[in-house]
Amino acid sequence: MMYYSRIKLLSVAAVCLLGALLCVPNFVRKPAASIPWPEIHLGLDLRGGSYLLLQVDLSSLTHDRLQSLSDSLRQSLISANLGYRNIAINPDKAEITFQPRDPSEKDRDLKVLEDLPRTVSNEFSVTTRPDDTIAITLDSGAMRVRTHDAVSQAIEIVRRRIDATGAVDPQITRQGEDRIVVELPGISDPERVKALLGTTAKMTFRLVDELPPGTLIAPPGDTLLPLSDHPDSTLAVHNHVDVDGVNLTNAGATTDEQTGGWAVSFSLDSVGTRAFGDVTQANVGRRFAIVLDNKIIEAPVIRTAITGGSGIITGNFDAHQATDLALLLRAGALPVPLTVVEERSIGPSLGADSIRAGALSLLVGFVLVIIFMALFYGRFGWYANVALFANLVLMLAILSLFGATLTLPGMAGMLLTLGMAVDANILIIERIREELKRGRTPLAAMQAGFERATATVLDSNATAFLAHVMLFVFGTGPVRGFALTITIGIATTLFSTLLLSRMLMVRWYALTRPSTLPV
């Protein structure tokens, strides 16, 4: 307890030196791009930037599932040589209704419907009505599960899209059941990000149904969709999706060799390649529409079977549009549309004021603690101050190493950590004082003080550590920033108090052998 080996001394000094080196990137500009330069990122409240609150359109989730279920229903009944009449979708009641072609087929219809694939357990129920109508109703509990999964998936896709724009350390979190908070430090004009997030980017490939000119109503199984370049013109496309955009494996901006204009190249996985080859081989001479968010980008005629699993989308793009479309396709389609319901911009001047205020409070608190310890505990108080400074350096070093984001609550957590670190030193010094009053020798008093205070320091910090870990796991936004700095601070406090400050006291005693202790 009262002896520090040379290896232990060097290890403690090496940790402190490494911490000081890791802090350097926060105060010195990066000399070269090839040099690793870990530093702390400033949060939205310190650096300024944009705040977006996105609303998830959950009604579209129900509508899309009813539509896909309706397509599966038709295909399953036709495959079983069964017919149907008066099929209808009611999004308000989350149900699909239809009547059998013949009442005698009702039992066979029910058996086919029970075999329809379900995305989650007990997703829908099948019931019959006195007029022989069969209803498929989505279960509300199952839809809540799908909603939760859809929002989680949307958060991941939003993160991928924003990361592709080069935004530094965006914060993306869930708020409630159907909202997503996006914080973009350093971005004061988020228009491009808003455009990316407001685009669902759901791409499908569907066959075009050639109708007489001037047709205003699509036949059953078709939908009239506008052309992206000419919104007043429409084409009837099959509701059935021949190739889904989820089978895309890559997309990139390129140039069209024929026109020289910008285009988007894409490639498909094995499932998409097989489906693309089958549909193009069976429909040579027909138009094949590329649909993005219910708008037709282009509808070329199939000249020959395309079995290579890759292609090019043209559509009068400029470089910016082609790049963004490729980005959207690579990131994947949002499972549900998102709309911006709130937007705030925080100027860099407000962030600079926050930094100055936070730094000033940290500096004043640190100086007051140093003065207090020096006045009340003398030499041992100064040793505690050295450990306190090392504690602050190590906190900044760990935050830098992991590229953490520092916010105002995080700065408050750092100041609170310094106070907690002082408490640990005070416990040890006060315990040494008590042992001296009991008549122990200086060496025995230090030995007993360290041993008896260590258990108390470990217990108090362990409970605080667990509490703040829970805050970090279950908290959001500012709460997580506060909990993160406190959690890191507890670890550095244990090092600086139980190793560094004790080492300074023990080395002083070993070198001087005083008759009394300066406490």
Short mmCIF file of N, CA and C in Angstrom, two decimals, residues 19-119:
data_model
loop_
_atom_site.label_atom_id
_atom_site.label_comp_id
_atom_site.label_asym_id
_atom_site.label_seq_id
_atom_site.Cartn_x
_atom_site.Cartn_y
_atom_site.Cartn_z
N GLY A 19 -2.42 10.83 -22.05
CA GLY A 19 -3.58 11.69 -21.99
C GLY A 19 -3.29 13.09 -22.48
N ALA A 20 -2.12 13.63 -22.10
CA ALA A 20 -1.74 14.96 -22.55
C ALA A 20 -1.56 15.00 -24.06
N LEU A 21 -0.97 13.95 -24.65
CA LEU A 21 -0.79 13.91 -26.10
C LEU A 21 -2.13 13.83 -26.84
N LEU A 22 -3.07 13.08 -26.30
CA LEU A 22 -4.38 12.96 -26.94
C LEU A 22 -5.18 14.25 -26.88
N CYS A 23 -4.84 15.12 -25.93
CA CYS A 23 -5.54 16.41 -25.83
C CYS A 23 -5.02 17.42 -26.84
N VAL A 24 -3.81 17.20 -27.36
CA VAL A 24 -3.19 18.18 -28.26
C VAL A 24 -4.05 18.49 -29.48
N PRO A 25 -4.65 17.49 -30.17
CA PRO A 25 -5.42 17.81 -31.38
C PRO A 25 -6.57 18.79 -31.16
N ASN A 26 -7.03 18.94 -29.91
CA ASN A 26 -8.11 19.88 -29.65
C ASN A 26 -7.65 21.33 -29.63
N PHE A 27 -6.34 21.55 -29.59
CA PHE A 27 -5.82 22.91 -29.49
C PHE A 27 -4.87 23.26 -30.62
N VAL A 28 -4.51 22.28 -31.45
CA VAL A 28 -3.57 22.50 -32.54
C VAL A 28 -4.22 22.04 -33.84
N ARG A 29 -4.07 22.82 -34.90
CA ARG A 29 -4.63 22.46 -36.20
C ARG A 29 -3.92 21.25 -36.78
N LYS A 30 -4.66 20.40 -37.48
CA LYS A 30 -4.12 19.18 -38.07
C LYS A 30 -3.04 19.53 -39.09
N PRO A 31 -1.80 19.03 -38.92
CA PRO A 31 -0.71 19.42 -39.83
C PRO A 31 -0.79 18.78 -41.20
N ALA A 32 -1.35 17.55 -41.28
CA ALA A 32 -1.40 16.84 -42.57
C ALA A 32 -2.59 15.89 -42.55
N ALA A 33 -3.16 15.66 -43.75
CA ALA A 33 -4.36 14.82 -43.84
C ALA A 33 -4.09 13.38 -43.47
N SER A 34 -2.86 12.91 -43.64
CA SER A 34 -2.54 11.50 -43.39
C SER A 34 -2.31 11.20 -41.91
N ILE A 35 -2.19 12.22 -41.08
CA ILE A 35 -1.90 12.01 -39.66
C ILE A 35 -3.22 11.82 -38.90
N PRO A 36 -3.34 10.73 -38.10
CA PRO A 36 -4.53 10.59 -37.26
C PRO A 36 -4.63 11.75 -36.28
N TRP A 37 -5.80 12.34 -36.21
CA TRP A 37 -5.97 13.55 -35.39
C TRP A 37 -7.30 13.48 -34.64
N PRO A 38 -7.40 12.62 -33.62
CA PRO A 38 -8.67 12.49 -32.89
C PRO A 38 -8.95 13.73 -32.07
N GLU A 39 -10.15 14.24 -32.17
CA GLU A 39 -10.51 15.43 -31.42
C GLU A 39 -11.97 15.39 -31.01
N ILE A 40 -12.31 16.24 -30.09
CA ILE A 40 -13.69 16.32 -29.59
C ILE A 40 -14.51 17.14 -30.57
N HIS A 41 -15.69 16.64 -30.92
CA HIS A 41 -16.60 17.39 -31.78
C HIS A 41 -17.55 18.20 -30.90
N LEU A 42 -17.86 19.40 -31.35
CA LEU A 42 -18.76 20.26 -30.60
C LEU A 42 -20.19 19.98 -31.03
N GLY A 43 -21.08 19.95 -30.05
CA GLY A 43 -22.48 19.68 -30.33
C GLY A 43 -23.18 20.89 -30.91
N LEU A 44 -24.47 20.69 -31.18
CA LEU A 44 -25.26 21.74 -31.82
C LEU A 44 -25.32 23.01 -30.98
N ASP A 45 -25.40 22.86 -29.64
CA ASP A 45 -25.53 24.04 -28.78
C ASP A 45 -24.21 24.80 -28.65
N LEU A 46 -23.09 24.19 -29.03
CA LEU A 46 -21.80 24.87 -28.94
C LEU A 46 -21.30 25.35 -30.29
N ARG A 47 -21.50 24.56 -31.33
CA ARG A 47 -20.96 24.89 -32.64
C ARG A 47 -21.96 25.64 -33.51
N GLY A 48 -23.25 25.53 -33.18
CA GLY A 48 -24.27 26.05 -34.08
C GLY A 48 -24.60 25.02 -35.14
N GLY A 49 -25.69 25.22 -35.84
CA GLY A 49 -26.09 24.28 -36.88
C GLY A 49 -27.60 24.25 -37.03
N SER A 50 -28.11 23.10 -37.40
CA SER A 50 -29.54 22.98 -37.70
C SER A 50 -30.16 21.85 -36.90
N TYR A 51 -31.43 22.06 -36.57
CA TYR A 51 -32.22 21.09 -35.84
C TYR A 51 -33.46 20.79 -36.66
N LEU A 52 -33.69 19.51 -36.96
CA LEU A 52 -34.85 19.10 -37.74
C LEU A 52 -35.65 18.08 -36.94
N LEU A 53 -36.95 18.27 -36.92
CA LEU A 53 -37.86 17.31 -36.31
C LEU A 53 -38.70 16.70 -37.42
N LEU A 54 -38.55 15.39 -37.63
CA LEU A 54 -39.21 14.69 -38.72
C LEU A 54 -40.40 13.90 -38.20
N GLN A 55 -41.49 13.95 -38.94
CA GLN A 55 -42.70 13.20 -38.60
C GLN A 55 -42.83 12.01 -39.55
N VAL A 56 -43.05 10.83 -38.99
CA VAL A 56 -43.23 9.62 -39.78
C VAL A 56 -44.70 9.48 -40.17
N ASP A 57 -44.97 9.29 -41.45
CA ASP A 57 -46.34 9.13 -41.95
C ASP A 57 -46.75 7.67 -41.77
N LEU A 58 -47.35 7.38 -40.62
CA LEU A 58 -47.70 6.00 -40.32
C LEU A 58 -48.90 5.51 -41.14
N SER A 59 -49.75 6.44 -41.59
CA SER A 59 -50.91 6.01 -42.39
C SER A 59 -50.47 5.35 -43.69
N SER A 60 -49.35 5.82 -44.25
CA SER A 60 -48.87 5.22 -45.50
C SER A 60 -48.39 3.79 -45.27
N LEU A 61 -47.92 3.49 -44.06
CA LEU A 61 -47.49 2.14 -43.76
C LEU A 61 -48.67 1.17 -43.85
N THR A 62 -49.82 1.59 -43.30
CA THR A 62 -51.02 0.76 -43.38
C THR A 62 -51.50 0.64 -44.82
N HIS A 63 -51.49 1.77 -45.52
CA HIS A 63 -51.96 1.75 -46.91
C HIS A 63 -51.09 0.85 -47.78
N ASP A 64 -49.77 0.95 -47.65
CA ASP A 64 -48.87 0.14 -48.46
C ASP A 64 -49.03 -1.34 -48.14
N ARG A 65 -49.21 -1.66 -46.86
CA ARG A 65 -49.38 -3.08 -46.51
C ARG A 65 -50.69 -3.62 -47.06
N LEU A 66 -51.76 -2.82 -47.01
CA LEU A 66 -53.03 -3.26 -47.58
C LEU A 66 -52.90 -3.46 -49.09
N GLN A 67 -52.15 -2.58 -49.75
CA GLN A 67 -51.98 -2.70 -51.19
C GLN A 67 -51.21 -3.98 -51.54
N SER A 68 -50.10 -4.25 -50.82
CA SER A 68 -49.32 -5.45 -51.11
C SER A 68 -50.10 -6.71 -50.74
N LEU A 69 -50.90 -6.62 -49.67
CA LEU A 69 -51.73 -7.76 -49.28
C LEU A 69 -52.81 -8.02 -50.32
N SER A 70 -53.33 -6.95 -50.89
CA SER A 70 -54.34 -7.10 -51.94
C SER A 70 -53.74 -7.77 -53.18
N ASP A 71 -52.51 -7.39 -53.55
CA ASP A 71 -51.84 -8.03 -54.69
C ASP A 71 -51.60 -9.52 -54.41
N SER A 72 -51.15 -9.83 -53.20
CA SER A 72 -50.93 -11.23 -52.85
C SER A 72 -52.23 -12.02 -52.86
N LEU A 73 -53.30 -11.37 -52.41
CA LEU A 73 -54.61 -12.01 -52.40
C LEU A 73 -55.04 -12.38 -53.82
N ARG A 74 -54.93 -11.43 -54.74
CA ARG A 74 -55.33 -11.69 -56.13
C ARG A 74 -54.52 -12.85 -56.72
N GLN A 75 -53.19 -12.76 -56.56
CA GLN A 75 -52.32 -13.78 -57.16
C GLN A 75 -52.60 -15.16 -56.56
N SER A 76 -52.81 -15.22 -55.23
CA SER A 76 -53.05 -16.51 -54.60
C SER A 76 -54.37 -17.12 -55.06
N LEU A 77 -55.41 -16.31 -55.18
CA LEU A 77 -56.71 -16.83 -55.62
C LEU A 77 -56.65 -17.29 -57.07
N ILE A 78 -55.99 -16.51 -57.91
CA ILE A 78 -55.89 -16.89 -59.33
C ILE A 78 -55.06 -18.16 -59.48
N SER A 79 -53.98 -18.27 -58.70
CA SER A 79 -53.14 -19.48 -58.77
C SER A 79 -53.91 -20.71 -58.34
N ALA A 80 -54.90 -20.55 -57.45
CA ALA A 80 -55.71 -21.67 -56.99
C ALA A 80 -56.97 -21.85 -57.83
N ASN A 81 -57.03 -21.16 -59.00
CA ASN A 81 -58.19 -21.23 -59.89
C ASN A 81 -59.48 -20.78 -59.20
N LEU A 82 -59.34 -19.76 -58.38
CA LEU A 82 -60.48 -19.17 -57.68
C LEU A 82 -60.66 -17.73 -58.14
N GLY A 83 -61.89 -17.27 -58.15
CA GLY A 83 -62.17 -15.91 -58.56
C GLY A 83 -62.61 -15.05 -57.39
N TYR A 84 -62.87 -13.78 -57.69
CA TYR A 84 -63.30 -12.84 -56.66
C TYR A 84 -64.10 -11.73 -57.31
N ARG A 85 -64.91 -11.07 -56.47
CA ARG A 85 -65.72 -9.95 -56.95
C ARG A 85 -65.67 -8.83 -55.92
N ASN A 86 -65.81 -7.60 -56.41
CA ASN A 86 -65.96 -6.41 -55.54
C ASN A 86 -64.84 -6.30 -54.49
N ILE A 87 -63.62 -6.49 -54.93
CA ILE A 87 -62.52 -6.33 -53.98
C ILE A 87 -62.34 -4.84 -53.68
N ALA A 88 -62.15 -4.51 -52.41
CA ALA A 88 -62.04 -3.11 -51.99
C ALA A 88 -61.08 -2.99 -50.82
N ILE A 89 -60.37 -1.86 -50.77
CA ILE A 89 -59.43 -1.56 -49.68
C ILE A 89 -59.99 -0.40 -48.87
N ASN A 90 -60.04 -0.56 -47.55
CA ASN A 90 -60.52 0.49 -46.65
C ASN A 90 -59.41 0.83 -45.66
N PRO A 91 -58.58 1.86 -45.97
CA PRO A 91 -57.47 2.19 -45.06
C PRO A 91 -57.94 2.63 -43.68
N ASP A 92 -59.12 3.28 -43.60
CA ASP A 92 -59.60 3.76 -42.30
C ASP A 92 -59.86 2.60 -41.34
N LYS A 93 -60.39 1.51 -41.87
CA LYS A 93 -60.65 0.33 -41.04
C LYS A 93 -59.54 -0.70 -41.12
N ALA A 94 -58.51 -0.40 -41.92
CA ALA A 94 -57.37 -1.30 -42.10
C ALA A 94 -57.83 -2.69 -42.53
N GLU A 95 -58.66 -2.73 -43.59
CA GLU A 95 -59.17 -4.02 -44.02
C GLU A 95 -59.33 -4.08 -45.53
N ILE A 96 -59.37 -5.31 -46.03
CA ILE A 96 -59.66 -5.60 -47.44
C ILE A 96 -60.89 -6.50 -47.47
N THR A 97 -61.83 -6.17 -48.31
CA THR A 97 -63.04 -6.98 -48.43
C THR A 97 -63.22 -7.42 -49.88
N PHE A 98 -63.81 -8.59 -50.06
CA PHE A 98 -64.17 -9.07 -51.39
C PHE A 98 -65.23 -10.17 -51.24
N GLN A 99 -65.83 -10.53 -52.32
CA GLN A 99 -66.82 -11.59 -52.34
C GLN A 99 -66.34 -12.71 -53.25
N PRO A 100 -66.58 -13.97 -52.86
CA PRO A 100 -66.18 -15.08 -53.73
C PRO A 100 -66.93 -15.04 -55.06
N ARG A 101 -66.29 -15.60 -56.08
CA ARG A 101 -66.94 -15.69 -57.38
C ARG A 101 -68.21 -16.53 -57.30
N ASP A 102 -68.13 -17.54 -56.47
CA ASP A 102 -69.28 -18.42 -56.27
C ASP A 102 -69.33 -18.77 -54.79
N PRO A 103 -70.50 -18.71 -54.17
CA PRO A 103 -70.59 -19.01 -52.72
C PRO A 103 -69.99 -20.36 -52.36
N SER A 104 -70.04 -21.31 -53.26
CA SER A 104 -69.49 -22.64 -52.95
C SER A 104 -67.97 -22.63 -52.81
N GLU A 105 -67.33 -21.55 -53.28
CA GLU A 105 -65.87 -21.46 -53.21
C GLU A 105 -65.38 -20.78 -51.93
N LYS A 106 -66.32 -20.41 -51.07
CA LYS A 106 -65.93 -19.61 -49.90
C LYS A 106 -64.95 -20.35 -49.00
N ASP A 107 -65.19 -21.61 -48.73
CA ASP A 107 -64.30 -22.37 -47.84
C ASP A 107 -62.90 -22.49 -48.45
N ARG A 108 -62.82 -22.69 -49.75
CA ARG A 108 -61.52 -22.78 -50.42
C ARG A 108 -60.81 -21.42 -50.38
N ASP A 109 -61.61 -20.34 -50.54
CA ASP A 109 -61.02 -19.00 -50.43
C ASP A 109 -60.40 -18.78 -49.05
N LEU A 110 -61.13 -19.18 -48.02
CA LEU A 110 -60.64 -18.98 -46.65
C LEU A 110 -59.35 -19.76 -46.42
N LYS A 111 -59.29 -20.97 -46.97
CA LYS A 111 -58.07 -21.77 -46.79
C LYS A 111 -56.88 -21.10 -47.48
N VAL A 112 -57.09 -20.54 -48.67
CA VAL A 112 -56.01 -19.84 -49.37
C VAL A 112 -55.56 -18.62 -48.59
N LEU A 113 -56.52 -17.88 -48.01
CA LEU A 113 -56.18 -16.66 -47.28
C LEU A 113 -55.40 -16.97 -46.01
N GLU A 114 -55.71 -18.06 -45.35
CA GLU A 114 -54.98 -18.41 -44.13
C GLU A 114 -53.52 -18.72 -44.43
N ASP A 115 -53.23 -19.11 -45.67
CA ASP A 115 -51.86 -19.45 -46.05
C ASP A 115 -51.07 -18.24 -46.56
N LEU A 116 -51.70 -17.06 -46.61
CA LEU A 116 -50.97 -15.87 -47.06
C LEU A 116 -49.83 -15.56 -46.09
N PRO A 117 -48.67 -15.16 -46.61
CA PRO A 117 -47.52 -14.87 -45.72
C PRO A 117 -47.79 -13.65 -44.85
N ARG A 118 -47.32 -13.72 -43.62
CA ARG A 118 -47.46 -12.63 -42.66
C ARG A 118 -46.08 -12.07 -42.33
N THR A 119 -45.97 -10.74 -42.31
CA THR A 119 -44.68 -10.11 -42.00
C THR A 119 -44.35 -10.20 -40.51
#
